[in-house]
Amino acid sequence: MGYYGAQTDREGGRVPRSPPEMLLMSWLVLFLLADVGVAQVDDDFIGLGELPETFPSDPPEPLPVFLMEPEEAYIVKNKPVNLYCKATPATQIYFKCNSEWVHQKEHTVEERVDENSGLVVREASIEITRQQVEELFGPEDFWCQCVAWSSAGTTKSRKAHVRIAYLRKTFDQEPLGKEVSLEQEVLLQCRPPEGIPVAEVEWLKNEEVIDPADDRNFYITIDHNLIIKQARLSDTANYTCVAKNIVAKRRSTTATVIVYVNGGWSTWTEWSVCNSRCGRGYQKRTRSCTNPAPLNGGAICEGQGIQKLACNPLCPVDGLWTEWSKWSTCGTECTHWRRRECSAPAPKNGGKDCEGMVLQSKNCTDGLCMQSSLYQKSSEAKDKIDLENSLAPSTDDVALYVGIVIAVIMCLVISVVVALFIYRKNHSDFESDIIDSSALNGGFQPVSIKTARKADLLTAPPDLTSAAAMYRGPVYALHDVADKIPMTNSPLLDPLPNLKIKVYNSSGLVTPQDDLGGELSSKLSPKLPHCLLDNSDSTIGRRTQTQTLLRTRDPSCTALGSFSSQGGHLIVPNSGVSLLIPAGAIPQGRVYEMYVTVQRKDNMRPSVEDGQTVLSPVVSCGPPGALLTRPVIITMHHCAVCDGQQDWLIQLQSQSPQNKWEDVVVVGEENFTTPCYIQMDDEACHILTETLGTYCLVGQTLSAATTKRLKLAIFGPVTCPAMEYHIRVYCLDDTQDALKEVLQMEKQMGGKLLDEPKTLNFSDSTHNLRLSIHDVPHTLWKSKLLAKYQELSFQQVWSGSQRNLHCCFTLERFSASTVDLTCKICVRQVEGEGQIFQLDTTLSEDSQSIDTSLLDPASNITTLVGPNAFRIPVSIRQKLCGSLDAPQTRGNDWRMLAHKLNLDRYLNYFATKSSPTGVILDLWEAQHFPDGNLSRLAQVLEEMGRHDSLVPAASEH
């Protein structure tokens, strides 16, 4: 930086003087000239004796006034700054920095004349670099000052400091996340990084600037701390402290404030009835942690949700007889008597009365007189014994009664002989003789029919009514005749007669099938002749009750049809629920109106205790109380992960007529007294029972490793005219019907499936299910979730008693033109397994959605009637039963078949049936419906050494 002056250098030359020294010299010259002028005037005045009226001179100039003074300046990085000043009137204007004059060459000076005042205005500017500032040493900052001159004197501006601007990266103190209870005061501290100039501070809540003027629940202190006066649920958010100056902008780490609510108990329910009808039991009452429910990690309620109280209702006592009394003396009718009492003990508390005779009599003359009949008297009629003794029949009456009976028997025998003679005479043209030994051996012997004339046989129509009325076979009625046909090398798949059956679908239409035909088709339809129907009052009452029940059923989860002894299959479409009625299950000559339905009402589901969970849908089949002569098979899906069933205690429960749930059998603990047998597969269970009713599977955990399957499904609206978009995440038991119900419900609500449903294994670890949303495009969408995640409590998910369990995420778009949404949703059990959904959807009605066939159940057949309902043809089935039912020395009988088909868990169940092979094949049909692999069954028979059993069937099917 150069300087102005009038000094002499060492070589005798002149250097320029500084402006003050030059000004001083000019002032001296002017002063001397003024003295000379005064002297001349005085001389003139003295000489001339008078002065002129005016003198030709300019008015005096004022001191310079600054119109613009230099401002404080900051150097950002390496960018220089400019200082400006402006003064009037000014003959010269220069900058002085750190008490030294800035060289004239470094000035930029502009001059102009003010039009209004006519004074000279001068403007000067200089450039200050980072290097100049850094080269200054000393305690004082770099400063510059502007100096202006006029003829009246000098004026100095204020000092303007020039500093190097910066902002450090690290906060002196950052806010920390907190978990606070409702209405508690919250203090978030923030000390911004050091910087020049001093940084300004602002607070962000979920990336939005907090303005205490808009929300008076917030207060920002003078030292930049944020105070939430009373924490609200809406104050659960992410808070960030932001510091900024002209150099940079710094963000602190995000502090998450979670406002939690501690749980509170509801009031106790009423005490339940005693769970034991007799002896020691307990009654219980419950309360729930919902007053209020814990929220955002709030403490769960302390204490027990269930209280139990011992109870001991009186047990019923059945009555027992006392010892017989001594015989009485021999009476006039050659008899003597003895009696006993029902008082050892007497029945009480609803116990059973004694069964048997109160009074006994016998002949007391060793056969010399006719012995009188025995009389029985109940405990309620003890006081009428004498009256009964007086009414005992006489010997003459007995003889009369015997004669009448003999006469009636003789008349019946004669009538039968006459009827047989007339029958043979009327049917002598057929020249045939039917030899049927089934009445003696249970129908397991072959029927021999003598050769008849073909023309006569073809012209005579079959009389199904007489056959149905005369023949009453054993339990396996349809197959009994051929059950004992010996195995031969002849083809097993003999051509069936050209008969027709009718298949009923869910819409009630009848579709003829060409597998069976002729006139029999009309008689196999539900409109059978009255002689084939059971017209008893009880059957009519059951049918009326069934029809009344079915009127209230949802048709999408119900299947019904009419079935005879030929059996059939009822299927609830896309629900994993079906009812297989084997041939022979319905007694010969009867037709049942049968149904199977999935119960979806919450009051129909069994209540579960701690550690229990509902594993299957509630399935009802009927008509209740119907007589069955062999077990039907109910198939339903379950959600238990069964690896050998070591971790589960699975119970089958049924609903009593009083709508109470009762235990039927524990899977794996069947015995001769249990009414059901259960075959557990990986995803389905098959219940073999002869009692129609309402059933459900309930599981009890045996270890923390016990696992059940959940089905996760995500839905959103098809169209979204509003700014908010709701995403619903369902957490369902992994059964087909649970997903089907949600799909139907969402279709009615206008929802669509956003991604393929996924399966999640949920373990009995007592950890909650956590749901969170990620990767939301924050420039287009804003999540309205207050916390980082949502949680479903373990008990809600594990019990399975709450249908359609779900959480909802709400997103808000900033512009109505935004129609695309991409994000991720994570669903996982805390410290367990999880699933991630990648959503990519469009908010328009014509957008593609996940295709599902479960929304249109009416298009599927729900009823199959007759042989067409089964994969194994009737002739093959008959020969298999006849061959495998009988025990074999090599062991390749029905027991080996059960072992090969993995159905040998409890062989004693099949052994109690009249045809074990038939029941095993029924179970195989239910397991492999609708596309059972006959080739695989043929391979099993070949491995058993029965290679000729099913090869023709496999080749033709």
PDB file of C-alpha atoms in Angstrom, residues 287-370:
ATOM      1  CA  ARG A 287     -59.968 -56.979  33.011  1.00  0.00           C
ATOM      2  CA  SER A 288     -58.063 -55.364  30.151  1.00  0.00           C
ATOM      3  CA  CYS A 289     -55.312 -52.765  29.960  1.00  0.00           C
ATOM      4  CA  THR A 290     -57.411 -50.359  27.923  1.00  0.00           C
ATOM      5  CA  ASN A 291     -58.267 -47.502  30.285  1.00  0.00           C
ATOM      6  CA  PRO A 292     -56.251 -46.074  28.646  1.00  0.00           C
ATOM      7  CA  ALA A 293     -54.337 -48.519  26.476  1.00  0.00           C
ATOM      8  CA  PRO A 294     -50.531 -48.083  26.567  1.00  0.00           C
ATOM      9  CA  LEU A 295     -49.316 -45.969  23.676  1.00  0.00           C
ATOM     10  CA  ASN A 296     -45.899 -45.215  22.180  1.00  0.00           C
ATOM     11  CA  GLY A 297     -44.064 -47.542  24.521  1.00  0.00           C
ATOM     12  CA  GLY A 298     -45.952 -46.537  27.647  1.00  0.00           C
ATOM     13  CA  ALA A 299     -45.835 -48.870  30.612  1.00  0.00           C
ATOM     14  CA  ILE A 300     -48.225 -51.774  30.502  1.00  0.00           C
ATOM     15  CA  CYS A 301     -50.509 -52.294  33.434  1.00  0.00           C
ATOM     16  CA  GLU A 302     -49.021 -53.931  36.485  1.00  0.00           C
ATOM     17  CA  GLY A 303     -50.834 -56.851  37.981  1.00  0.00           C
ATOM     18  CA  GLN A 304     -52.890 -59.704  36.597  1.00  0.00           C
ATOM     19  CA  GLY A 305     -55.567 -59.435  33.955  1.00  0.00           C
ATOM     20  CA  ILE A 306     -57.266 -62.622  35.161  1.00  0.00           C
ATOM     21  CA  GLN A 307     -58.392 -63.576  38.632  1.00  0.00           C
ATOM     22  CA  LYS A 308     -59.459 -67.106  39.475  1.00  0.00           C
ATOM     23  CA  LEU A 309     -61.581 -68.219  42.405  1.00  0.00           C
ATOM     24  CA  ALA A 310     -61.951 -71.799  43.564  1.00  0.00           C
ATOM     25  CA  CYS A 311     -65.433 -73.271  43.425  1.00  0.00           C
ATOM     26  CA  ASN A 312     -66.793 -76.660  44.468  1.00  0.00           C
ATOM     27  CA  PRO A 313     -70.320 -77.349  43.229  1.00  0.00           C
ATOM     28  CA  LEU A 314     -72.126 -80.339  44.667  1.00  0.00           C
ATOM     29  CA  CYS A 315     -71.660 -83.520  42.676  1.00  0.00           C
ATOM     30  CA  PRO A 316     -74.672 -85.517  41.535  1.00  0.00           C
ATOM     31  CA  VAL A 317     -75.080 -88.792  43.421  1.00  0.00           C
ATOM     32  CA  ASP A 318     -76.567 -91.738  41.540  1.00  0.00           C
ATOM     33  CA  GLY A 319     -78.932 -93.957  43.445  1.00  0.00           C
ATOM     34  CA  LEU A 320     -78.004 -97.543  44.378  1.00  0.00           C
ATOM     35  CA  TRP A 321     -80.176-100.478  45.468  1.00  0.00           C
ATOM     36  CA  THR A 322     -80.204-101.898  48.960  1.00  0.00           C
ATOM     37  CA  GLU A 323     -79.923-105.639  49.497  1.00  0.00           C
ATOM     38  CA  TRP A 324     -82.997-107.723  48.685  1.00  0.00           C
ATOM     39  CA  SER A 325     -85.314-108.368  51.597  1.00  0.00           C
ATOM     40  CA  LYS A 326     -86.174-111.895  52.704  1.00  0.00           C
ATOM     41  CA  TRP A 327     -88.786-113.793  50.708  1.00  0.00           C
ATOM     42  CA  SER A 328     -92.325-113.442  51.925  1.00  0.00           C
ATOM     43  CA  THR A 329     -94.484-116.415  52.908  1.00  0.00           C
ATOM     44  CA  CYS A 330     -96.004-118.420  50.078  1.00  0.00           C
ATOM     45  CA  GLY A 331     -99.288-116.835  48.998  1.00  0.00           C
ATOM     46  CA  THR A 332    -102.546-118.213  47.660  1.00  0.00           C
ATOM     47  CA  GLU A 333    -101.288-117.809  44.070  1.00  0.00           C
ATOM     48  CA  CYS A 334     -98.283-120.087  44.667  1.00  0.00           C
ATOM     49  CA  THR A 335     -95.857-117.113  44.722  1.00  0.00           C
ATOM     50  CA  HIS A 336     -93.790-115.322  47.275  1.00  0.00           C
ATOM     51  CA  TRP A 337     -92.202-111.842  47.033  1.00  0.00           C
ATOM     52  CA  ARG A 338     -89.179-109.854  48.021  1.00  0.00           C
ATOM     53  CA  ARG A 339     -88.312-106.159  47.622  1.00  0.00           C
ATOM     54  CA  ARG A 340     -85.436-103.660  47.733  1.00  0.00           C
ATOM     55  CA  GLU A 341     -85.082 -99.867  48.082  1.00  0.00           C
ATOM     56  CA  CYS A 342     -83.202 -97.240  46.032  1.00  0.00           C
ATOM     57  CA  SER A 343     -81.575 -95.739  49.108  1.00  0.00           C
ATOM     58  CA  ALA A 344     -78.003 -96.972  49.342  1.00  0.00           C
ATOM     59  CA  PRO A 345     -77.529 -94.095  48.660  1.00  0.00           C
ATOM     60  CA  ALA A 346     -80.662 -92.365  47.449  1.00  0.00           C
ATOM     61  CA  PRO A 347     -80.218 -90.167  44.314  1.00  0.00           C
ATOM     62  CA  LYS A 348     -79.538 -86.503  45.023  1.00  0.00           C
ATOM     63  CA  ASN A 349     -78.188 -83.361  43.347  1.00  0.00           C
ATOM     64  CA  GLY A 350     -79.636 -84.488  40.029  1.00  0.00           C
ATOM     65  CA  GLY A 351     -78.169 -87.994  40.127  1.00  0.00           C
ATOM     66  CA  LYS A 352     -79.666 -90.942  38.238  1.00  0.00           C
ATOM     67  CA  ASP A 353     -82.428 -93.059  39.699  1.00  0.00           C
ATOM     68  CA  CYS A 354     -81.907 -96.786  40.195  1.00  0.00           C
ATOM     69  CA  GLU A 355     -82.614 -99.040  37.230  1.00  0.00           C
ATOM     70  CA  GLY A 356     -84.272-102.394  37.699  1.00  0.00           C
ATOM     71  CA  MET A 357     -87.075-103.980  39.675  1.00  0.00           C
ATOM     72  CA  VAL A 358     -88.240-102.847  43.060  1.00  0.00           C
ATOM     73  CA  LEU A 359     -90.339-105.993  43.590  1.00  0.00           C
ATOM     74  CA  GLN A 360     -89.514-109.575  42.566  1.00  0.00           C
ATOM     75  CA  SER A 361     -91.709-112.669  42.760  1.00  0.00           C
ATOM     76  CA  LYS A 362     -91.310-116.369  41.961  1.00  0.00           C
ATOM     77  CA  ASN A 363     -93.129-119.658  42.300  1.00  0.00           C
ATOM     78  CA  CYS A 364     -92.795-121.105  45.717  1.00  0.00           C
ATOM     79  CA  THR A 365     -94.237-124.660  45.048  1.00  0.00           C
ATOM     80  CA  ASP A 366     -91.407-126.090  42.908  1.00  0.00           C
ATOM     81  CA  GLY A 367     -93.490-125.909  39.712  1.00  0.00           C
ATOM     82  CA  LEU A 368     -96.662-127.400  41.085  1.00  0.00           C
ATOM     83  CA  CYS A 369     -98.419-124.107  40.414  1.00  0.00           C
ATOM     84  CA  MET A 370     -98.053-121.737  37.365  1.00  0.00           C
TER      85      MET A 370
END
